[in-house]
Every structure is written in C-alpha cells, then in structure tokens.
Short mmCIF file of N, CA and C in Angstrom, two decimals:
data_model
loop_
_atom_site.label_atom_id
_atom_site.label_comp_id
_atom_site.label_asym_id
_atom_site.label_seq_id
_atom_site.Cartn_x
_atom_site.Cartn_y
_atom_site.Cartn_z
N MET A 348 -8.78 19.02 19.91
CA MET A 348 -9.24 17.71 19.46
C MET A 348 -8.43 17.32 18.22
N SER A 349 -7.97 16.08 18.20
CA SER A 349 -7.23 15.58 17.04
C SER A 349 -7.84 14.27 16.58
N GLN A 350 -7.67 13.98 15.32
CA GLN A 350 -8.16 12.71 14.82
C GLN A 350 -7.11 12.04 13.94
N LYS A 351 -7.10 10.72 14.04
CA LYS A 351 -6.15 9.91 13.29
C LYS A 351 -6.97 8.89 12.51
N ILE A 352 -6.63 8.70 11.25
CA ILE A 352 -7.37 7.72 10.45
C ILE A 352 -6.90 6.31 10.82
N LEU A 353 -7.85 5.46 11.16
CA LEU A 353 -7.54 4.06 11.48
C LEU A 353 -7.73 3.17 10.25
N LEU A 354 -8.80 3.45 9.48
CA LEU A 354 -9.08 2.66 8.28
C LEU A 354 -9.49 3.59 7.14
N THR A 355 -8.86 3.40 6.00
CA THR A 355 -9.24 4.14 4.80
C THR A 355 -10.40 3.44 4.12
N SER A 356 -10.92 4.06 3.09
CA SER A 356 -12.01 3.46 2.31
C SER A 356 -11.60 2.10 1.75
N LYS A 357 -10.39 2.02 1.23
CA LYS A 357 -9.90 0.75 0.66
C LYS A 357 -9.81 -0.32 1.74
N GLU A 358 -9.31 0.04 2.92
CA GLU A 358 -9.19 -0.94 4.01
C GLU A 358 -10.56 -1.38 4.51
N VAL A 359 -11.52 -0.45 4.59
CA VAL A 359 -12.88 -0.81 4.99
C VAL A 359 -13.45 -1.81 3.99
N ASN A 360 -13.25 -1.57 2.71
CA ASN A 360 -13.75 -2.47 1.67
C ASN A 360 -13.15 -3.88 1.79
N ILE A 361 -11.86 -3.95 2.03
CA ILE A 361 -11.19 -5.25 2.20
C ILE A 361 -11.77 -5.98 3.40
N ILE A 362 -11.95 -5.27 4.50
CA ILE A 362 -12.50 -5.87 5.72
C ILE A 362 -13.92 -6.37 5.49
N LEU A 363 -14.74 -5.58 4.78
CA LEU A 363 -16.12 -6.01 4.49
C LEU A 363 -16.13 -7.31 3.70
N HIS A 364 -15.25 -7.43 2.71
CA HIS A 364 -15.17 -8.68 1.94
C HIS A 364 -14.72 -9.84 2.82
N ARG A 365 -13.75 -9.60 3.70
CA ARG A 365 -13.29 -10.67 4.60
C ARG A 365 -14.42 -11.11 5.52
N LEU A 366 -15.15 -10.16 6.08
CA LEU A 366 -16.27 -10.51 6.96
C LEU A 366 -17.34 -11.28 6.21
N ALA A 367 -17.64 -10.87 4.98
CA ALA A 367 -18.63 -11.58 4.16
C ALA A 367 -18.19 -13.03 3.92
N CYS A 368 -16.92 -13.22 3.63
CA CYS A 368 -16.40 -14.57 3.39
C CYS A 368 -16.44 -15.42 4.66
N GLN A 369 -16.16 -14.81 5.81
CA GLN A 369 -16.25 -15.55 7.07
C GLN A 369 -17.70 -15.98 7.35
N LEU A 370 -18.64 -15.12 7.03
CA LEU A 370 -20.05 -15.47 7.21
C LEU A 370 -20.44 -16.63 6.29
N ILE A 371 -19.98 -16.60 5.05
CA ILE A 371 -20.29 -17.68 4.10
C ILE A 371 -19.68 -19.00 4.58
N GLU A 372 -18.45 -18.96 5.07
CA GLU A 372 -17.80 -20.18 5.59
C GLU A 372 -18.64 -20.84 6.67
N LYS A 373 -19.22 -20.03 7.54
CA LYS A 373 -19.95 -20.58 8.69
C LYS A 373 -21.43 -20.88 8.37
N HIS A 374 -22.04 -20.11 7.45
CA HIS A 374 -23.49 -20.20 7.26
C HIS A 374 -23.92 -20.68 5.88
N LEU A 375 -23.03 -20.84 4.95
CA LEU A 375 -23.28 -21.34 3.60
C LEU A 375 -24.42 -20.64 2.88
N ASP A 376 -25.64 -21.20 2.95
CA ASP A 376 -26.75 -20.67 2.13
C ASP A 376 -27.65 -19.67 2.87
N PHE A 377 -27.46 -19.49 4.15
CA PHE A 377 -28.20 -18.50 4.96
C PHE A 377 -29.70 -18.80 5.08
N LYS A 378 -30.14 -20.00 4.75
CA LYS A 378 -31.58 -20.27 4.84
C LYS A 378 -32.08 -20.28 6.28
N ASP A 379 -31.21 -20.58 7.23
CA ASP A 379 -31.60 -20.56 8.64
C ASP A 379 -30.89 -19.46 9.41
N THR A 380 -30.39 -18.46 8.70
CA THR A 380 -29.61 -17.39 9.31
C THR A 380 -30.26 -16.04 9.03
N ILE A 381 -30.27 -15.19 10.05
CA ILE A 381 -30.86 -13.86 9.94
C ILE A 381 -29.78 -12.84 10.32
N LEU A 382 -29.64 -11.81 9.50
CA LEU A 382 -28.77 -10.69 9.84
C LEU A 382 -29.62 -9.62 10.53
N VAL A 383 -29.15 -9.11 11.66
CA VAL A 383 -29.89 -8.09 12.40
C VAL A 383 -28.95 -6.92 12.68
N GLY A 384 -29.21 -5.80 12.01
CA GLY A 384 -28.44 -4.58 12.26
C GLY A 384 -28.98 -3.89 13.49
N ILE A 385 -28.07 -3.56 14.40
CA ILE A 385 -28.48 -2.88 15.63
C ILE A 385 -28.55 -1.38 15.35
N GLN A 386 -29.75 -0.82 15.57
CA GLN A 386 -30.00 0.60 15.30
C GLN A 386 -29.20 1.46 16.26
N PRO A 387 -28.71 2.60 15.84
CA PRO A 387 -28.82 3.12 14.49
C PRO A 387 -27.62 2.77 13.60
N ARG A 388 -26.43 2.66 14.17
CA ARG A 388 -25.20 2.62 13.36
C ARG A 388 -24.91 1.24 12.75
N GLY A 389 -25.44 0.18 13.32
CA GLY A 389 -25.19 -1.15 12.77
C GLY A 389 -25.92 -1.42 11.47
N THR A 390 -26.91 -0.58 11.18
CA THR A 390 -27.71 -0.81 9.96
C THR A 390 -26.90 -0.58 8.69
N PHE A 391 -25.99 0.39 8.71
CA PHE A 391 -25.17 0.66 7.52
C PHE A 391 -24.28 -0.53 7.21
N LEU A 392 -23.66 -1.09 8.25
CA LEU A 392 -22.79 -2.25 8.08
C LEU A 392 -23.61 -3.46 7.63
N ALA A 393 -24.78 -3.67 8.22
CA ALA A 393 -25.62 -4.81 7.86
C ALA A 393 -26.08 -4.73 6.40
N GLU A 394 -26.50 -3.55 5.98
CA GLU A 394 -26.93 -3.37 4.58
C GLU A 394 -25.77 -3.60 3.62
N ARG A 395 -24.61 -3.10 3.97
CA ARG A 395 -23.44 -3.25 3.12
C ARG A 395 -23.06 -4.73 2.99
N LEU A 396 -23.10 -5.47 4.11
CA LEU A 396 -22.78 -6.90 4.06
C LEU A 396 -23.80 -7.68 3.24
N LYS A 397 -25.07 -7.35 3.41
CA LYS A 397 -26.11 -8.03 2.63
C LYS A 397 -25.89 -7.81 1.13
N THR A 398 -25.60 -6.58 0.74
CA THR A 398 -25.35 -6.26 -0.67
C THR A 398 -24.14 -7.03 -1.19
N LEU A 399 -23.07 -7.06 -0.41
CA LEU A 399 -21.87 -7.81 -0.83
C LEU A 399 -22.17 -9.30 -1.00
N LEU A 400 -22.86 -9.87 -0.02
CA LEU A 400 -23.18 -11.29 -0.09
C LEU A 400 -24.02 -11.62 -1.32
N GLU A 401 -24.98 -10.76 -1.63
CA GLU A 401 -25.85 -11.01 -2.78
C GLU A 401 -25.16 -10.75 -4.11
N GLN A 402 -24.49 -9.60 -4.23
CA GLN A 402 -23.95 -9.20 -5.52
C GLN A 402 -22.60 -9.84 -5.83
N ASP A 403 -21.71 -9.90 -4.86
CA ASP A 403 -20.36 -10.41 -5.13
C ASP A 403 -20.22 -11.91 -4.90
N TYR A 404 -21.07 -12.48 -4.02
CA TYR A 404 -20.92 -13.89 -3.66
C TYR A 404 -22.16 -14.73 -3.98
N GLN A 405 -23.13 -14.15 -4.65
CA GLN A 405 -24.33 -14.84 -5.12
C GLN A 405 -25.06 -15.63 -4.03
N VAL A 406 -25.12 -15.07 -2.82
CA VAL A 406 -25.92 -15.64 -1.76
C VAL A 406 -27.26 -14.91 -1.81
N HIS A 407 -28.34 -15.65 -2.00
CA HIS A 407 -29.64 -15.01 -2.21
C HIS A 407 -30.59 -15.25 -1.04
N ASP A 408 -31.66 -14.48 -1.03
CA ASP A 408 -32.72 -14.59 -0.02
C ASP A 408 -32.22 -14.40 1.40
N ILE A 409 -31.34 -13.44 1.58
CA ILE A 409 -30.84 -13.14 2.92
C ILE A 409 -31.88 -12.32 3.68
N MET A 410 -32.20 -12.77 4.87
CA MET A 410 -33.14 -12.04 5.72
C MET A 410 -32.36 -11.00 6.53
N LEU A 411 -32.79 -9.75 6.43
CA LEU A 411 -32.14 -8.66 7.14
C LEU A 411 -33.18 -7.87 7.91
N GLY A 412 -32.93 -7.68 9.18
CA GLY A 412 -33.82 -6.88 10.01
C GLY A 412 -33.03 -5.84 10.77
N TYR A 413 -33.77 -4.91 11.38
CA TYR A 413 -33.17 -3.85 12.18
C TYR A 413 -33.79 -3.87 13.56
N LEU A 414 -32.95 -3.78 14.58
CA LEU A 414 -33.42 -3.89 15.95
C LEU A 414 -33.10 -2.61 16.71
N ASP A 415 -34.15 -1.98 17.25
CA ASP A 415 -33.97 -0.80 18.09
C ASP A 415 -33.86 -1.26 19.54
N ILE A 416 -32.79 -0.86 20.20
CA ILE A 416 -32.54 -1.29 21.58
C ILE A 416 -32.70 -0.15 22.59
N THR A 417 -33.16 0.99 22.14
CA THR A 417 -33.19 2.20 22.97
C THR A 417 -33.77 1.95 24.35
N PHE A 418 -34.95 1.36 24.43
CA PHE A 418 -35.62 1.22 25.72
C PHE A 418 -35.29 -0.08 26.43
N PHE A 419 -34.35 -0.84 25.87
CA PHE A 419 -33.85 -2.05 26.53
C PHE A 419 -32.51 -1.79 27.21
N ARG A 420 -31.95 -0.60 26.98
CA ARG A 420 -30.66 -0.26 27.58
C ARG A 420 -30.82 -0.06 29.08
N ASP A 421 -29.80 -0.45 29.83
CA ASP A 421 -29.87 -0.28 31.29
C ASP A 421 -29.58 1.16 31.72
N ASP A 422 -29.17 2.01 30.77
CA ASP A 422 -28.85 3.39 31.11
C ASP A 422 -29.78 4.40 30.42
N PHE A 423 -30.91 3.94 29.86
CA PHE A 423 -31.73 4.85 29.06
C PHE A 423 -32.38 5.96 29.88
N ARG A 424 -32.54 5.76 31.17
CA ARG A 424 -33.14 6.82 32.00
C ARG A 424 -32.09 7.75 32.61
N ARG A 425 -30.83 7.47 32.39
CA ARG A 425 -29.77 8.25 33.00
C ARG A 425 -29.39 9.48 32.19
N SER A 426 -29.80 9.53 30.98
CA SER A 426 -29.45 10.65 30.11
C SER A 426 -30.35 11.84 30.40
N GLY A 427 -29.78 13.04 30.36
CA GLY A 427 -30.55 14.24 30.59
C GLY A 427 -31.36 14.66 29.38
N LYS A 428 -30.99 14.17 28.21
CA LYS A 428 -31.69 14.57 26.99
C LYS A 428 -32.77 13.53 26.65
N PRO A 429 -33.84 13.97 25.98
CA PRO A 429 -34.88 13.03 25.59
C PRO A 429 -34.34 12.04 24.56
N LEU A 430 -34.75 10.79 24.70
CA LEU A 430 -34.29 9.75 23.79
C LEU A 430 -35.10 9.74 22.52
N GLU A 431 -34.43 9.47 21.42
CA GLU A 431 -35.12 9.29 20.15
C GLU A 431 -34.99 7.83 19.76
N ALA A 432 -36.10 7.15 19.75
CA ALA A 432 -36.08 5.74 19.39
C ALA A 432 -35.98 5.60 17.87
N ASN A 433 -35.38 4.52 17.44
CA ASN A 433 -35.34 4.17 16.03
C ASN A 433 -36.45 3.16 15.79
N ARG A 434 -36.54 2.67 14.60
CA ARG A 434 -37.60 1.73 14.27
C ARG A 434 -37.04 0.31 14.20
N THR A 435 -37.71 -0.60 14.87
CA THR A 435 -37.40 -2.02 14.72
C THR A 435 -38.14 -2.52 13.50
N ASN A 436 -37.45 -3.23 12.65
CA ASN A 436 -38.07 -3.81 11.46
C ASN A 436 -37.59 -5.25 11.32
N ILE A 437 -38.32 -6.16 11.94
CA ILE A 437 -38.03 -7.59 11.83
C ILE A 437 -39.34 -8.23 11.41
N ASN A 438 -39.47 -8.48 10.10
CA ASN A 438 -40.75 -8.99 9.57
C ASN A 438 -40.64 -10.46 9.18
N PHE A 439 -39.99 -11.24 10.03
CA PHE A 439 -39.86 -12.68 9.83
C PHE A 439 -39.71 -13.32 11.20
N LEU A 440 -39.86 -14.64 11.24
CA LEU A 440 -39.75 -15.36 12.51
C LEU A 440 -38.28 -15.54 12.88
N VAL A 441 -38.00 -15.34 14.14
CA VAL A 441 -36.66 -15.52 14.67
C VAL A 441 -36.53 -16.92 15.29
N GLU A 442 -37.66 -17.51 15.62
CA GLU A 442 -37.70 -18.81 16.28
C GLU A 442 -36.85 -19.84 15.54
N ASP A 443 -35.91 -20.47 16.26
CA ASP A 443 -35.04 -21.53 15.74
C ASP A 443 -34.13 -21.10 14.60
N LYS A 444 -33.91 -19.81 14.43
CA LYS A 444 -32.97 -19.31 13.41
C LYS A 444 -31.67 -18.91 14.09
N LYS A 445 -30.60 -18.87 13.29
CA LYS A 445 -29.33 -18.33 13.77
C LYS A 445 -29.36 -16.83 13.51
N VAL A 446 -29.18 -16.05 14.55
CA VAL A 446 -29.21 -14.60 14.44
C VAL A 446 -27.78 -14.07 14.53
N ILE A 447 -27.45 -13.18 13.61
CA ILE A 447 -26.15 -12.51 13.65
C ILE A 447 -26.41 -11.03 13.91
N PHE A 448 -26.07 -10.58 15.13
CA PHE A 448 -26.15 -9.16 15.44
C PHE A 448 -25.00 -8.46 14.73
N ILE A 449 -25.29 -7.30 14.15
CA ILE A 449 -24.28 -6.54 13.43
C ILE A 449 -24.27 -5.11 13.97
N ASP A 450 -23.09 -4.67 14.40
CA ASP A 450 -22.94 -3.30 14.90
C ASP A 450 -21.59 -2.75 14.46
N ASP A 451 -21.48 -1.43 14.43
CA ASP A 451 -20.23 -0.84 13.93
C ASP A 451 -19.10 -0.92 14.94
N VAL A 452 -19.37 -0.60 16.22
CA VAL A 452 -18.32 -0.60 17.24
C VAL A 452 -18.80 -1.36 18.47
N LEU A 453 -17.99 -2.29 18.94
CA LEU A 453 -18.24 -2.94 20.23
C LEU A 453 -17.40 -2.21 21.26
N PHE A 454 -18.08 -1.57 22.20
CA PHE A 454 -17.40 -0.74 23.19
C PHE A 454 -17.56 -1.39 24.56
N THR A 455 -18.58 -1.02 25.32
CA THR A 455 -18.75 -1.56 26.67
C THR A 455 -19.45 -2.91 26.69
N GLY A 456 -20.20 -3.21 25.64
CA GLY A 456 -20.98 -4.45 25.59
C GLY A 456 -22.43 -4.24 26.00
N ARG A 457 -22.76 -3.06 26.47
CA ARG A 457 -24.13 -2.81 26.95
C ARG A 457 -25.17 -2.82 25.82
N SER A 458 -24.80 -2.34 24.65
CA SER A 458 -25.73 -2.38 23.51
C SER A 458 -26.07 -3.81 23.14
N ILE A 459 -25.07 -4.67 23.17
CA ILE A 459 -25.30 -6.08 22.81
C ILE A 459 -26.15 -6.76 23.87
N ARG A 460 -25.90 -6.46 25.14
CA ARG A 460 -26.74 -7.01 26.20
C ARG A 460 -28.19 -6.60 25.99
N SER A 461 -28.39 -5.35 25.60
CA SER A 461 -29.74 -4.85 25.33
C SER A 461 -30.36 -5.57 24.14
N ALA A 462 -29.55 -5.81 23.11
CA ALA A 462 -30.05 -6.51 21.92
C ALA A 462 -30.45 -7.95 22.28
N LEU A 463 -29.69 -8.59 23.15
CA LEU A 463 -30.03 -9.96 23.58
C LEU A 463 -31.39 -9.99 24.25
N THR A 464 -31.70 -8.96 25.03
CA THR A 464 -33.02 -8.88 25.67
C THR A 464 -34.10 -8.55 24.65
N ALA A 465 -33.84 -7.59 23.77
CA ALA A 465 -34.84 -7.13 22.81
C ALA A 465 -35.23 -8.22 21.81
N ILE A 466 -34.29 -9.03 21.37
CA ILE A 466 -34.59 -10.04 20.33
C ILE A 466 -35.55 -11.10 20.84
N GLN A 467 -35.62 -11.29 22.15
CA GLN A 467 -36.51 -12.29 22.72
C GLN A 467 -37.98 -12.00 22.42
N SER A 468 -38.30 -10.75 22.11
CA SER A 468 -39.67 -10.38 21.76
C SER A 468 -40.09 -11.01 20.43
N PHE A 469 -39.13 -11.49 19.66
CA PHE A 469 -39.41 -12.02 18.32
C PHE A 469 -39.26 -13.53 18.24
N GLY A 470 -39.06 -14.18 19.37
CA GLY A 470 -38.92 -15.63 19.38
C GLY A 470 -37.60 -16.04 20.00
N ARG A 471 -37.37 -17.35 20.00
CA ARG A 471 -36.15 -17.89 20.60
C ARG A 471 -35.23 -18.39 19.49
N PRO A 472 -34.15 -17.64 19.23
CA PRO A 472 -33.21 -18.08 18.20
C PRO A 472 -32.49 -19.36 18.60
N SER A 473 -32.02 -20.12 17.62
CA SER A 473 -31.24 -21.32 17.93
C SER A 473 -29.83 -20.93 18.37
N GLY A 474 -29.39 -19.75 17.99
CA GLY A 474 -28.08 -19.26 18.39
C GLY A 474 -27.94 -17.80 17.98
N ILE A 475 -27.03 -17.11 18.66
CA ILE A 475 -26.78 -15.70 18.35
C ILE A 475 -25.27 -15.50 18.24
N GLU A 476 -24.87 -14.81 17.17
CA GLU A 476 -23.47 -14.45 16.98
C GLU A 476 -23.38 -12.93 16.87
N LEU A 477 -22.16 -12.42 17.01
CA LEU A 477 -21.94 -10.98 16.95
C LEU A 477 -20.85 -10.67 15.93
N LEU A 478 -21.18 -9.74 15.02
CA LEU A 478 -20.23 -9.24 14.04
C LEU A 478 -20.09 -7.73 14.25
N VAL A 479 -18.85 -7.27 14.39
CA VAL A 479 -18.59 -5.83 14.54
C VAL A 479 -17.46 -5.42 13.60
N LEU A 480 -17.53 -4.18 13.17
CA LEU A 480 -16.44 -3.64 12.36
C LEU A 480 -15.24 -3.32 13.24
N ILE A 481 -15.49 -2.69 14.40
CA ILE A 481 -14.42 -2.28 15.32
C ILE A 481 -14.68 -2.88 16.71
N ASP A 482 -13.67 -3.54 17.24
CA ASP A 482 -13.72 -4.11 18.58
C ASP A 482 -12.78 -3.30 19.47
N ARG A 483 -13.36 -2.50 20.36
CA ARG A 483 -12.56 -1.75 21.34
C ARG A 483 -12.35 -2.66 22.53
N ARG A 484 -11.34 -3.48 22.48
CA ARG A 484 -11.21 -4.60 23.40
C ARG A 484 -10.91 -4.23 24.85
N PHE A 485 -10.39 -3.07 25.14
CA PHE A 485 -10.05 -2.74 26.53
C PHE A 485 -11.12 -1.90 27.21
N SER A 486 -12.31 -1.88 26.67
CA SER A 486 -13.34 -0.97 27.18
C SER A 486 -14.58 -1.69 27.70
N ARG A 487 -14.53 -2.99 27.84
CA ARG A 487 -15.72 -3.77 28.13
C ARG A 487 -16.16 -3.65 29.58
N ASP A 488 -17.47 -3.45 29.77
CA ASP A 488 -18.09 -3.53 31.10
C ASP A 488 -18.70 -4.91 31.32
N LEU A 489 -19.01 -5.60 30.25
CA LEU A 489 -19.67 -6.91 30.31
C LEU A 489 -18.84 -7.93 29.53
N PRO A 490 -18.93 -9.20 29.88
CA PRO A 490 -18.12 -10.23 29.21
C PRO A 490 -18.70 -10.63 27.85
N ILE A 491 -18.64 -9.71 26.90
CA ILE A 491 -19.19 -9.94 25.56
C ILE A 491 -18.05 -9.79 24.56
N GLN A 492 -17.92 -10.77 23.66
CA GLN A 492 -16.86 -10.75 22.66
C GLN A 492 -17.48 -11.01 21.28
N PRO A 493 -16.92 -10.42 20.23
CA PRO A 493 -17.47 -10.67 18.89
C PRO A 493 -17.02 -12.02 18.32
N ASP A 494 -17.89 -12.59 17.49
CA ASP A 494 -17.54 -13.81 16.75
C ASP A 494 -16.79 -13.45 15.47
N TYR A 495 -17.12 -12.27 14.93
CA TYR A 495 -16.47 -11.75 13.72
C TYR A 495 -16.10 -10.31 14.00
N ARG A 496 -14.84 -9.96 13.73
CA ARG A 496 -14.41 -8.58 13.95
C ARG A 496 -13.61 -8.11 12.76
N GLY A 497 -13.84 -6.85 12.42
CA GLY A 497 -13.08 -6.26 11.34
C GLY A 497 -11.69 -5.88 11.78
N ARG A 498 -11.61 -5.11 12.87
CA ARG A 498 -10.33 -4.64 13.37
C ARG A 498 -10.44 -4.42 14.87
N GLN A 499 -9.40 -4.81 15.60
CA GLN A 499 -9.32 -4.51 17.02
C GLN A 499 -8.64 -3.15 17.18
N VAL A 500 -9.17 -2.34 18.08
CA VAL A 500 -8.60 -1.03 18.32
C VAL A 500 -8.41 -0.87 19.82
N ASP A 501 -7.23 -0.43 20.20
CA ASP A 501 -6.94 -0.20 21.60
C ASP A 501 -7.11 1.28 21.91
N ALA A 502 -8.35 1.72 22.00
CA ALA A 502 -8.66 3.10 22.35
C ALA A 502 -8.79 3.17 23.87
N ILE A 503 -8.21 4.22 24.44
CA ILE A 503 -8.23 4.33 25.90
C ILE A 503 -8.79 5.68 26.33
N ASN A 504 -9.12 5.74 27.61
CA ASN A 504 -9.58 6.97 28.27
C ASN A 504 -10.66 7.69 27.47
N ASP A 505 -10.38 8.93 27.03
CA ASP A 505 -11.41 9.73 26.37
C ASP A 505 -11.33 9.61 24.84
N GLU A 506 -10.60 8.64 24.32
CA GLU A 506 -10.53 8.45 22.87
C GLU A 506 -11.84 7.86 22.37
N LYS A 507 -12.26 8.32 21.21
CA LYS A 507 -13.49 7.81 20.59
C LYS A 507 -13.15 7.22 19.24
N VAL A 508 -13.92 6.23 18.84
CA VAL A 508 -13.79 5.65 17.51
C VAL A 508 -15.01 6.10 16.72
N LYS A 509 -14.78 6.73 15.57
CA LYS A 509 -15.88 7.19 14.73
C LYS A 509 -15.83 6.43 13.41
N VAL A 510 -16.94 5.74 13.11
CA VAL A 510 -17.07 5.02 11.85
C VAL A 510 -17.91 5.87 10.91
N CYS A 511 -17.36 6.15 9.74
CA CYS A 511 -18.08 6.93 8.73
C CYS A 511 -18.46 6.02 7.57
N TRP A 512 -19.68 6.18 7.09
CA TRP A 512 -20.16 5.41 5.95
C TRP A 512 -20.49 6.35 4.79
N GLU A 513 -20.19 5.93 3.61
CA GLU A 513 -20.45 6.70 2.39
C GLU A 513 -21.90 7.18 2.37
N GLU A 514 -22.83 6.30 2.73
CA GLU A 514 -24.25 6.60 2.67
C GLU A 514 -24.68 7.68 3.66
N ASN A 515 -23.91 7.86 4.72
CA ASN A 515 -24.31 8.76 5.79
C ASN A 515 -23.40 9.99 5.90
N GLU A 516 -22.08 9.75 5.93
CA GLU A 516 -21.13 10.85 6.11
C GLU A 516 -20.35 11.19 4.84
N GLY A 517 -20.62 10.48 3.74
CA GLY A 517 -19.98 10.80 2.47
C GLY A 517 -18.63 10.14 2.24
N GLU A 518 -18.20 9.28 3.17
CA GLU A 518 -16.95 8.53 2.99
C GLU A 518 -16.98 7.27 3.85
N ASP A 519 -16.23 6.27 3.40
CA ASP A 519 -16.00 5.08 4.21
C ASP A 519 -14.66 5.28 4.89
N ALA A 520 -14.67 5.39 6.20
CA ALA A 520 -13.43 5.58 6.95
C ALA A 520 -13.71 5.36 8.44
N VAL A 521 -12.64 5.07 9.18
CA VAL A 521 -12.73 4.95 10.62
C VAL A 521 -11.64 5.83 11.22
N TYR A 522 -12.05 6.66 12.19
CA TYR A 522 -11.13 7.60 12.83
C TYR A 522 -11.03 7.33 14.33
N LEU A 523 -9.85 7.59 14.89
CA LEU A 523 -9.65 7.64 16.33
C LEU A 523 -9.59 9.12 16.69
N ILE A 524 -10.49 9.55 17.56
CA ILE A 524 -10.58 10.96 17.90
C ILE A 524 -10.16 11.14 19.37
N ARG A 525 -9.24 12.07 19.57
CA ARG A 525 -8.75 12.40 20.92
C ARG A 525 -9.22 13.81 21.26
N ASN A 526 -9.77 13.95 22.47
CA ASN A 526 -10.23 15.29 22.91
C ASN A 526 -9.08 16.10 23.47
#
C-alpha cells in the first residue's frame, strides 16, 4: 500500500477560505440558508466552514445541522457488518430554506441521493446545493455534481481518497492511497 499527499494543511486552509468566500457570494447573510453536514465525515468540514464564516468573515447566526443517512442508503442491508448509525441533529425548520449539503468526498453519489431522501423528513427546502472538499469525478454511479468543490481528483480503480482533519486525525491533509 502506498500513499501520496494530494493536499497539505496549507492547501486545505486555502481551499476552505475559497469555499467560504464562494458561499458568501451566493448566500450573503445566510438568513435563509442552512448548512447540513452529512454524517459522519462531512461534519468536520461543515464545522470548519461555519467557524471560518463567523470568525474570519463576520457572518453571524449560521444554522448548522448534521444529517445521518445510514438507513436511507440503498446499500445499507448489503454489508455483512452491523451498521452504526450517527445522530441527526437538525433543530430548525428546513421548510423554504436553502440547504447546503456538506461532505468531504463525493464518490459514487449514493450518499447524496440518500441525503436528498433523508432531508425530506424535515420539510421541503426551497433549494439544495452540494459542497464537497474532494470531487472524485470519474467514479459516479448517479448523475450528481457538486455546486462547490475544493479539488477534483481523478482516482481510479482501487485508489482511495482519505481526508484527515486536525480534530480527528491530528492533521489537515488529503491523501491518495493505492492498495
């Protein structure tokens, strides 16, 4: 197994600022916009973006929720191991709001399809956008594309993209791992 660094801590930081600025350009004051981190890995990115927007760009009162899609996945019964659900935490109305799904890696598109189904339990958003740190563009099973992307990666076959966060793995970095 070998790994190659795709993004260093400095590059991740630059990308986070760029994504935050793109969100501000489109949503301005965020009064009708909700950030939703897709559990489990999208929550780190969502929290980081919320902090940046508040502290560096003085955007206040940002609504942030977490969405567990475990039992909305079309493949949840196919795994031989027992599933561990995460916690959904959306304590505000989604009805007529703009929802921005946030996830670390867009791979097949199945997680996002699941999120589209799961969010309906909380109301009917006026629109849904997708923000991802890494877009694995040649791996899609479904016709889903991000509205905001940090970096496109052309990972093929058995290559994996691993996103590390300071809060979880002790560093901000993105690796391409080959078996």
